[in-house]
């Protein structure tokens, strides 16, 4: 993305980090993916990259180049997941929210749309 389209915080304005509202099962999925990337995926790819680097000439070594690319992707995903997990606020989707009326129960005003006519009246 070009720099002209990004907004940096002004002087004394701190960068605001929003909350990540998520269900308990969603948070668990994020944590599972984070743990998998850190303990299984990244070490396996790092091992392949180390092997490929030991073969010499890295400029023509596809295993090395694609392995390094995959490591960058994994690191980016780990950083993203870490931030999302830190900002996570677990919510219950079934719990009523404060300040929101229940659908169809709190309105005293009748519906503004007329009722549909019977097909025989068409």
mmCIF file of N, CA and C in Angstrom, residues 9-122:
data_model
loop_
_atom_site.group_PDB
_atom_site.id
_atom_site.type_symbol
_atom_site.label_atom_id
_atom_site.label_comp_id
_atom_site.label_asym_id
_atom_site.label_seq_id
_atom_site.Cartn_x
_atom_site.Cartn_y
_atom_site.Cartn_z
ATOM 1 N N UNK A 9 -0.642 8.113 13.554
ATOM 2 C CA UNK A 9 -1.139 8.939 14.657
ATOM 3 C C UNK A 9 -0.388 10.270 14.704
ATOM 4 N N UNK A 10 -1.117 11.323 14.967
ATOM 5 C CA UNK A 10 -0.520 12.649 15.053
ATOM 6 C C UNK A 10 0.127 12.833 16.422
ATOM 7 N N UNK A 11 1.264 13.466 16.466
ATOM 8 C CA UNK A 11 2.010 13.843 17.671
ATOM 9 C C UNK A 11 1.642 13.158 18.958
ATOM 10 N N UNK A 12 0.736 13.788 19.741
ATOM 11 C CA UNK A 12 0.404 13.255 21.062
ATOM 12 C C UNK A 12 -0.769 12.277 21.028
ATOM 13 N N UNK A 13 -1.307 12.026 19.859
ATOM 14 C CA UNK A 13 -2.435 11.097 19.741
ATOM 15 C C UNK A 13 -1.910 9.656 19.744
ATOM 16 N N UNK A 14 -2.283 8.867 20.746
ATOM 17 C CA UNK A 14 -1.791 7.483 20.781
ATOM 18 C C UNK A 14 -2.521 6.626 19.749
ATOM 19 N N UNK A 15 -1.853 5.609 19.282
ATOM 20 C CA UNK A 15 -2.488 4.676 18.350
ATOM 21 C C UNK A 15 -3.542 3.895 19.124
ATOM 22 N N UNK A 16 -4.768 3.903 18.644
ATOM 23 C CA UNK A 16 -5.861 3.234 19.336
ATOM 24 C C UNK A 16 -5.931 1.785 18.886
ATOM 25 N N UNK A 17 -6.013 0.915 19.860
ATOM 26 C CA UNK A 17 -6.174 -0.502 19.557
ATOM 27 C C UNK A 17 -7.576 -0.882 19.980
ATOM 28 N N UNK A 18 -8.366 -1.300 19.013
ATOM 29 C CA UNK A 18 -9.733 -1.676 19.310
ATOM 30 C C UNK A 18 -9.812 -3.033 19.976
ATOM 31 N N UNK A 19 -10.964 -3.290 20.523
ATOM 32 C CA UNK A 19 -11.187 -4.583 21.151
ATOM 33 C C UNK A 19 -11.575 -5.591 20.079
ATOM 34 N N UNK A 20 -11.206 -6.818 20.309
ATOM 35 C CA UNK A 20 -11.530 -7.904 19.408
ATOM 36 C C UNK A 20 -12.602 -8.746 20.093
ATOM 37 N N UNK A 21 -13.874 -8.464 19.799
ATOM 38 C CA UNK A 21 -14.968 -9.215 20.398
ATOM 39 C C UNK A 21 -15.028 -10.579 19.723
ATOM 40 N N UNK A 22 -14.966 -11.628 20.541
ATOM 41 C CA UNK A 22 -14.878 -12.974 19.987
ATOM 42 C C UNK A 22 -15.525 -13.960 20.953
ATOM 43 N N UNK A 23 -16.064 -15.035 20.401
ATOM 44 C CA UNK A 23 -16.645 -16.073 21.250
ATOM 45 C C UNK A 23 -15.534 -16.921 21.857
ATOM 46 N N UNK A 24 -15.896 -17.687 22.865
ATOM 47 C CA UNK A 24 -14.916 -18.538 23.530
ATOM 48 C C UNK A 24 -14.336 -19.571 22.564
ATOM 49 N N UNK A 25 -15.176 -20.140 21.699
ATOM 50 C CA UNK A 25 -14.680 -21.138 20.738
ATOM 51 C C UNK A 25 -13.790 -20.482 19.678
ATOM 52 N N UNK A 26 -14.126 -19.270 19.266
ATOM 53 C CA UNK A 26 -13.290 -18.552 18.302
ATOM 54 C C UNK A 26 -11.922 -18.232 18.868
ATOM 55 N N UNK A 27 -11.875 -17.837 20.123
ATOM 56 C CA UNK A 27 -10.594 -17.553 20.777
ATOM 57 C C UNK A 27 -9.766 -18.827 20.881
ATOM 58 N N UNK A 28 -10.428 -19.932 21.177
ATOM 59 C CA UNK A 28 -9.703 -21.205 21.280
ATOM 60 C C UNK A 28 -9.111 -21.603 19.926
ATOM 61 N N UNK A 29 -9.844 -21.365 18.835
ATOM 62 C CA UNK A 29 -9.313 -21.665 17.493
ATOM 63 C C UNK A 29 -8.092 -20.815 17.182
ATOM 64 N N UNK A 30 -8.138 -19.531 17.550
ATOM 65 C CA UNK A 30 -6.974 -18.669 17.331
ATOM 66 C C UNK A 30 -5.766 -19.167 18.124
ATOM 67 N N UNK A 31 -5.998 -19.537 19.377
ATOM 68 C CA UNK A 31 -4.898 -20.026 20.212
ATOM 69 C C UNK A 31 -4.331 -21.339 19.665
ATOM 70 N N UNK A 32 -5.214 -22.214 19.171
ATOM 71 C CA UNK A 32 -4.745 -23.484 18.599
ATOM 72 C C UNK A 32 -3.891 -23.256 17.366
ATOM 73 N N UNK A 33 -4.330 -22.340 16.493
ATOM 74 C CA UNK A 33 -3.551 -22.043 15.291
ATOM 75 C C UNK A 33 -2.202 -21.428 15.667
ATOM 76 N N UNK A 34 -2.210 -20.515 16.628
ATOM 77 C CA UNK A 34 -0.983 -19.864 17.093
ATOM 78 C C UNK A 34 0.003 -20.908 17.628
ATOM 79 N N UNK A 35 -0.496 -21.811 18.464
ATOM 80 C CA UNK A 35 0.349 -22.851 19.039
ATOM 81 C C UNK A 35 0.896 -23.779 17.950
ATOM 82 N N UNK A 36 0.050 -24.139 16.967
ATOM 83 C CA UNK A 36 0.488 -25.013 15.872
ATOM 84 C C UNK A 36 1.599 -24.354 15.062
ATOM 85 N N UNK A 37 1.418 -23.080 14.732
ATOM 86 C CA UNK A 37 2.439 -22.391 13.944
ATOM 87 C C UNK A 37 3.766 -22.297 14.693
ATOM 88 N N UNK A 38 3.692 -22.015 15.992
ATOM 89 C CA UNK A 38 4.926 -21.869 16.779
ATOM 90 C C UNK A 38 5.638 -23.188 17.047
ATOM 91 N N UNK A 39 4.880 -24.250 17.291
ATOM 92 C CA UNK A 39 5.511 -25.491 17.730
ATOM 93 C C UNK A 39 5.760 -26.498 16.614
ATOM 94 N N UNK A 40 4.946 -26.468 15.558
ATOM 95 C CA UNK A 40 5.083 -27.489 14.515
ATOM 96 C C UNK A 40 5.504 -26.915 13.162
ATOM 97 N N UNK A 41 4.733 -25.976 12.644
ATOM 98 C CA UNK A 41 4.940 -25.477 11.278
ATOM 99 C C UNK A 41 6.261 -24.723 11.133
ATOM 100 N N UNK A 42 6.482 -23.745 11.993
ATOM 101 C CA UNK A 42 7.685 -22.918 11.844
ATOM 102 C C UNK A 42 8.979 -23.717 12.035
ATOM 103 N N UNK A 43 9.085 -24.570 13.053
ATOM 104 C CA UNK A 43 10.314 -25.354 13.177
ATOM 105 C C UNK A 43 10.573 -26.271 11.972
ATOM 106 N N UNK A 44 9.502 -26.837 11.398
ATOM 107 C CA UNK A 44 9.673 -27.719 10.242
ATOM 108 C C UNK A 44 10.201 -26.940 9.043
ATOM 109 N N UNK A 45 9.633 -25.767 8.796
ATOM 110 C CA UNK A 45 10.071 -24.945 7.664
ATOM 111 C C UNK A 45 11.486 -24.427 7.913
ATOM 112 N N UNK A 46 11.785 -24.055 9.151
ATOM 113 C CA UNK A 46 13.134 -23.569 9.479
ATOM 114 C C UNK A 46 14.175 -24.665 9.245
ATOM 115 N N UNK A 47 13.814 -25.898 9.518
ATOM 116 C CA UNK A 47 14.723 -27.017 9.274
ATOM 117 C C UNK A 47 15.002 -27.186 7.777
ATOM 118 N N UNK A 48 13.961 -27.065 6.950
ATOM 119 C CA UNK A 48 14.125 -27.165 5.496
ATOM 120 C C UNK A 48 15.005 -26.026 4.984
ATOM 121 N N UNK A 49 14.795 -24.819 5.505
ATOM 122 C CA UNK A 49 15.590 -23.663 5.081
ATOM 123 C C UNK A 49 17.054 -23.850 5.473
ATOM 124 N N UNK A 50 17.288 -24.369 6.669
ATOM 125 C CA UNK A 50 18.674 -24.600 7.105
ATOM 126 C C UNK A 50 19.347 -25.637 6.214
ATOM 127 N N UNK A 51 18.624 -26.699 5.866
ATOM 128 C CA UNK A 51 19.171 -27.715 4.969
ATOM 129 C C UNK A 51 19.486 -27.112 3.601
ATOM 130 N N UNK A 52 18.519 -26.304 3.065
ATOM 131 C CA UNK A 52 18.705 -25.695 1.752
ATOM 132 C C UNK A 52 19.869 -24.706 1.773
ATOM 133 N N UNK A 53 20.052 -23.986 2.863
ATOM 134 C CA UNK A 53 21.149 -23.023 2.965
ATOM 135 C C UNK A 53 22.500 -23.739 2.989
ATOM 136 N N UNK A 54 22.514 -24.941 3.552
ATOM 137 C CA UNK A 54 23.777 -25.676 3.618
ATOM 138 C C UNK A 54 24.207 -26.224 2.254
ATOM 139 N N UNK A 55 23.270 -26.226 1.295
ATOM 140 C CA UNK A 55 23.589 -26.718 -0.049
ATOM 141 C C UNK A 55 24.405 -25.716 -0.855
ATOM 142 N N UNK A 56 24.518 -24.496 -0.386
ATOM 143 C CA UNK A 56 25.291 -23.483 -1.106
ATOM 144 C C UNK A 56 24.393 -22.589 -1.943
ATOM 145 N N UNK A 57 24.948 -21.944 -2.946
ATOM 146 C CA UNK A 57 24.329 -20.984 -3.865
ATOM 147 C C UNK A 57 22.827 -20.741 -3.623
ATOM 148 N N UNK A 58 22.546 -19.800 -2.784
ATOM 149 C CA UNK A 58 21.163 -19.522 -2.392
ATOM 150 C C UNK A 58 20.377 -18.795 -3.464
ATOM 151 N N UNK A 59 21.048 -18.154 -4.405
ATOM 152 C CA UNK A 59 20.337 -17.382 -5.430
ATOM 153 C C UNK A 59 19.587 -18.297 -6.390
ATOM 154 N N UNK A 60 20.017 -19.528 -6.567
ATOM 155 C CA UNK A 60 19.335 -20.450 -7.475
ATOM 156 C C UNK A 60 18.720 -21.628 -6.728
ATOM 157 N N UNK A 61 18.593 -21.508 -5.428
ATOM 158 C CA UNK A 61 18.083 -22.592 -4.614
ATOM 159 C C UNK A 61 16.611 -22.326 -4.280
ATOM 160 N N UNK A 62 15.708 -23.021 -4.983
ATOM 161 C CA UNK A 62 14.271 -22.790 -4.804
ATOM 162 C C UNK A 62 13.806 -23.171 -3.408
ATOM 163 N N UNK A 63 14.354 -24.269 -2.849
ATOM 164 C CA UNK A 63 13.962 -24.663 -1.498
ATOM 165 C C UNK A 63 14.260 -23.550 -0.503
ATOM 166 N N UNK A 64 15.395 -22.918 -0.661
ATOM 167 C CA UNK A 64 15.776 -21.830 0.237
ATOM 168 C C UNK A 64 14.866 -20.619 0.045
ATOM 169 N N UNK A 65 14.677 -20.214 -1.202
ATOM 170 C CA UNK A 65 13.879 -19.013 -1.466
ATOM 171 C C UNK A 65 12.433 -19.180 -1.023
ATOM 172 N N UNK A 66 11.806 -20.299 -1.392
ATOM 173 C CA UNK A 66 10.404 -20.497 -1.020
ATOM 174 C C UNK A 66 10.252 -20.790 0.466
ATOM 175 N N UNK A 67 11.264 -21.426 1.056
ATOM 176 C CA UNK A 67 11.241 -21.642 2.496
ATOM 177 C C UNK A 67 11.306 -20.339 3.264
ATOM 178 N N UNK A 68 12.176 -19.425 2.834
ATOM 179 C CA UNK A 68 12.264 -18.112 3.478
ATOM 180 C C UNK A 68 10.958 -17.341 3.323
ATOM 181 N N UNK A 69 10.353 -17.438 2.144
ATOM 182 C CA UNK A 69 9.058 -16.770 1.918
ATOM 183 C C UNK A 69 8.002 -17.329 2.866
ATOM 184 N N UNK A 70 7.981 -18.660 3.000
ATOM 185 C CA UNK A 70 7.006 -19.293 3.890
ATOM 186 C C UNK A 70 7.272 -18.893 5.344
ATOM 187 N N UNK A 71 8.535 -18.776 5.744
ATOM 188 C CA UNK A 71 8.846 -18.320 7.104
ATOM 189 C C UNK A 71 8.321 -16.910 7.351
ATOM 190 N N UNK A 72 8.457 -16.047 6.358
ATOM 191 C CA UNK A 72 7.925 -14.681 6.511
ATOM 192 C C UNK A 72 6.408 -14.705 6.649
ATOM 193 N N UNK A 73 5.742 -15.552 5.866
ATOM 194 C CA UNK A 73 4.286 -15.661 5.965
ATOM 195 C C UNK A 73 3.869 -16.167 7.344
ATOM 196 N N UNK A 74 4.577 -17.175 7.826
ATOM 197 C CA UNK A 74 4.267 -17.723 9.148
ATOM 198 C C UNK A 74 4.497 -16.677 10.229
ATOM 199 N N UNK A 75 5.605 -15.948 10.145
ATOM 200 C CA UNK A 75 5.888 -14.905 11.138
ATOM 201 C C UNK A 75 4.832 -13.809 11.123
ATOM 202 N N UNK A 76 4.380 -13.437 9.928
ATOM 203 C CA UNK A 76 3.324 -12.434 9.815
ATOM 204 C C UNK A 76 2.044 -12.924 10.469
ATOM 205 N N UNK A 77 1.693 -14.181 10.215
ATOM 206 C CA UNK A 77 0.473 -14.746 10.785
ATOM 207 C C UNK A 77 0.586 -14.858 12.303
ATOM 208 N N UNK A 78 1.748 -15.250 12.798
ATOM 209 C CA UNK A 78 1.955 -15.341 14.251
ATOM 210 C C UNK A 78 1.808 -13.970 14.899
ATOM 211 N N UNK A 79 2.381 -12.944 14.283
ATOM 212 C CA UNK A 79 2.265 -11.579 14.813
ATOM 213 C C UNK A 79 0.803 -11.129 14.827
ATOM 214 N N UNK A 80 0.069 -11.419 13.748
ATOM 215 C CA UNK A 80 -1.348 -11.060 13.671
ATOM 216 C C UNK A 80 -2.142 -11.778 14.760
ATOM 217 N N UNK A 81 -1.930 -13.084 14.895
ATOM 218 C CA UNK A 81 -2.669 -13.851 15.902
ATOM 219 C C UNK A 81 -2.345 -13.372 17.312
ATOM 220 N N UNK A 82 -1.091 -13.046 17.570
ATOM 221 C CA UNK A 82 -0.699 -12.554 18.891
ATOM 222 C C UNK A 82 -1.449 -11.274 19.239
ATOM 223 N N UNK A 83 -1.521 -10.359 18.286
ATOM 224 C CA UNK A 83 -2.237 -9.094 18.527
ATOM 225 C C UNK A 83 -3.725 -9.334 18.734
ATOM 226 N N UNK A 84 -4.317 -10.228 17.941
ATOM 227 C CA UNK A 84 -5.750 -10.503 18.068
ATOM 228 C C UNK A 84 -6.071 -11.173 19.397
ATOM 229 N N UNK A 85 -5.204 -12.074 19.824
ATOM 230 C CA UNK A 85 -5.436 -12.769 21.096
ATOM 231 C C UNK A 85 -5.286 -11.801 22.263
ATOM 232 N N UNK A 86 -4.301 -10.899 22.192
ATOM 233 C CA UNK A 86 -4.108 -9.907 23.262
ATOM 234 C C UNK A 86 -5.296 -8.957 23.361
ATOM 235 N N UNK A 87 -5.879 -8.592 22.224
ATOM 236 C CA UNK A 87 -6.989 -7.644 22.224
ATOM 237 C C UNK A 87 -8.344 -8.335 22.380
ATOM 238 N N UNK A 88 -8.346 -9.647 22.523
ATOM 239 C CA UNK A 88 -9.598 -10.403 22.561
ATOM 240 C C UNK A 88 -10.399 -10.109 23.821
ATOM 241 N N UNK A 89 -11.679 -9.950 23.612
ATOM 242 C CA UNK A 89 -12.614 -9.837 24.724
ATOM 243 C C UNK A 89 -13.714 -10.855 24.452
ATOM 244 N N UNK A 90 -13.778 -11.874 25.278
ATOM 245 C CA UNK A 90 -14.717 -12.969 25.069
ATOM 246 C C UNK A 90 -16.123 -12.489 25.384
ATOM 247 N N UNK A 91 -17.036 -12.746 24.460
ATOM 248 C CA UNK A 91 -18.437 -12.389 24.646
ATOM 249 C C UNK A 91 -19.294 -13.622 24.416
ATOM 250 N N UNK A 92 -20.475 -13.600 25.018
ATOM 251 C CA UNK A 92 -21.438 -14.672 24.826
ATOM 252 C C UNK A 92 -22.476 -14.174 23.832
ATOM 253 N N UNK A 93 -22.586 -14.807 22.653
ATOM 254 C CA UNK A 93 -23.528 -14.314 21.652
ATOM 255 C C UNK A 93 -24.989 -14.448 22.082
ATOM 256 N N UNK A 94 -25.265 -15.299 23.052
ATOM 257 C CA UNK A 94 -26.637 -15.499 23.510
ATOM 258 C C UNK A 94 -27.060 -14.493 24.580
ATOM 259 N N UNK A 95 -26.086 -13.840 25.206
ATOM 260 C CA UNK A 95 -26.401 -12.895 26.273
ATOM 261 C C UNK A 95 -27.019 -11.626 25.691
ATOM 262 N N UNK A 96 -28.051 -11.079 26.343
ATOM 263 C CA UNK A 96 -28.652 -9.838 25.841
ATOM 264 C C UNK A 96 -27.681 -8.671 25.993
ATOM 265 N N UNK A 97 -27.696 -7.785 25.036
ATOM 266 C CA UNK A 97 -26.809 -6.624 25.064
ATOM 267 C C UNK A 97 -27.526 -5.449 25.723
ATOM 268 N N UNK A 98 -26.799 -4.701 26.502
ATOM 269 C CA UNK A 98 -27.385 -3.547 27.183
ATOM 270 C C UNK A 98 -27.690 -2.444 26.178
ATOM 271 N N UNK A 99 -28.852 -1.839 26.294
ATOM 272 C CA UNK A 99 -29.188 -0.701 25.449
ATOM 273 C C UNK A 99 -29.784 -1.078 24.101
ATOM 274 N N UNK A 100 -29.977 -2.345 23.844
ATOM 275 C CA UNK A 100 -30.575 -2.752 22.583
ATOM 276 C C UNK A 100 -31.922 -3.408 22.861
ATOM 277 N N UNK A 101 -32.972 -2.926 22.214
ATOM 278 C CA UNK A 101 -34.278 -3.537 22.432
ATOM 279 C C UNK A 101 -34.330 -4.920 21.776
ATOM 280 N N UNK A 102 -35.154 -5.773 22.346
ATOM 281 C CA UNK A 102 -35.321 -7.079 21.738
ATOM 282 C C UNK A 102 -36.132 -6.913 20.465
ATOM 283 N N UNK A 103 -35.801 -7.625 19.459
ATOM 284 C CA UNK A 103 -36.429 -7.471 18.153
ATOM 285 C C UNK A 103 -37.908 -7.799 18.219
ATOM 286 N N UNK A 104 -38.735 -6.840 17.791
ATOM 287 C CA UNK A 104 -40.163 -7.056 17.676
ATOM 288 C C UNK A 104 -40.947 -6.934 18.964
ATOM 289 N N UNK A 105 -40.310 -6.689 20.102
ATOM 290 C CA UNK A 105 -41.032 -6.661 21.363
ATOM 291 C C UNK A 105 -41.174 -5.276 21.962
ATOM 292 N N UNK A 106 -40.240 -4.383 21.692
ATOM 293 C CA UNK A 106 -40.241 -3.116 22.408
ATOM 294 C C UNK A 106 -40.954 -2.000 21.650
ATOM 295 N N UNK A 107 -41.300 -2.213 20.419
ATOM 296 C CA UNK A 107 -41.906 -1.153 19.635
ATOM 297 C C UNK A 107 -43.419 -1.115 19.854
ATOM 298 N N UNK A 108 -43.936 0.053 20.186
ATOM 299 C CA UNK A 108 -45.377 0.237 20.376
ATOM 300 C C UNK A 108 -46.050 0.601 19.060
ATOM 301 N N UNK A 109 -45.271 1.106 18.120
ATOM 302 C CA UNK A 109 -45.801 1.579 16.848
ATOM 303 C C UNK A 109 -46.088 0.396 15.923
ATOM 304 N N UNK A 110 -47.247 0.391 15.269
ATOM 305 C CA UNK A 110 -47.538 -0.704 14.352
ATOM 306 C C UNK A 110 -46.649 -0.617 13.113
ATOM 307 N N UNK A 111 -46.562 -1.676 12.422
ATOM 308 C CA UNK A 111 -45.743 -1.748 11.222
ATOM 309 C C UNK A 111 -46.260 -0.768 10.176
ATOM 310 N N UNK A 112 -45.363 -0.052 9.517
ATOM 311 C CA UNK A 112 -45.746 0.958 8.529
ATOM 312 C C UNK A 112 -46.138 0.331 7.194
ATOM 313 N N UNK A 113 -45.752 -0.889 6.947
ATOM 314 C CA UNK A 113 -46.070 -1.534 5.677
ATOM 315 C C UNK A 113 -47.439 -2.200 5.765
ATOM 316 N N UNK A 114 -48.257 -2.051 4.728
ATOM 317 C CA UNK A 114 -49.559 -2.702 4.761
ATOM 318 C C UNK A 114 -49.403 -4.216 4.630
ATOM 319 N N UNK A 115 -50.376 -4.924 5.160
ATOM 320 C CA UNK A 115 -50.360 -6.374 5.077
ATOM 321 C C UNK A 115 -50.611 -6.799 3.633
ATOM 322 N N UNK A 116 -49.970 -7.846 3.145
ATOM 323 C CA UNK A 116 -50.210 -8.283 1.771
ATOM 324 C C UNK A 116 -51.620 -8.822 1.595
ATOM 325 N N UNK A 117 -52.170 -8.588 0.413
ATOM 326 C CA UNK A 117 -53.526 -9.056 0.140
ATOM 327 C C UNK A 117 -53.510 -10.530 -0.237
ATOM 328 N N UNK A 118 -54.649 -11.117 -0.172
ATOM 329 C CA UNK A 118 -54.778 -12.519 -0.589
ATOM 330 C C UNK A 118 -54.557 -12.599 -2.085
ATOM 331 N N UNK A 119 -54.139 -13.735 -2.576
ATOM 332 C CA UNK A 119 -53.908 -13.912 -4.010
ATOM 333 C C UNK A 119 -55.205 -13.733 -4.802
ATOM 334 N N UNK A 120 -56.307 -14.069 -4.210
ATOM 335 C CA UNK A 120 -57.586 -13.966 -4.935
ATOM 336 C C UNK A 120 -57.944 -12.513 -5.226
ATOM 337 N N UNK A 121 -57.367 -11.567 -4.467
ATOM 338 C CA UNK A 121 -57.673 -10.157 -4.669
ATOM 339 C C UNK A 121 -56.827 -9.513 -5.736
ATOM 340 N N UNK A 122 -55.808 -10.195 -6.236
ATOM 341 C CA UNK A 122 -54.920 -9.597 -7.228
ATOM 342 C C UNK A 122 -55.650 -9.388 -8.465
#
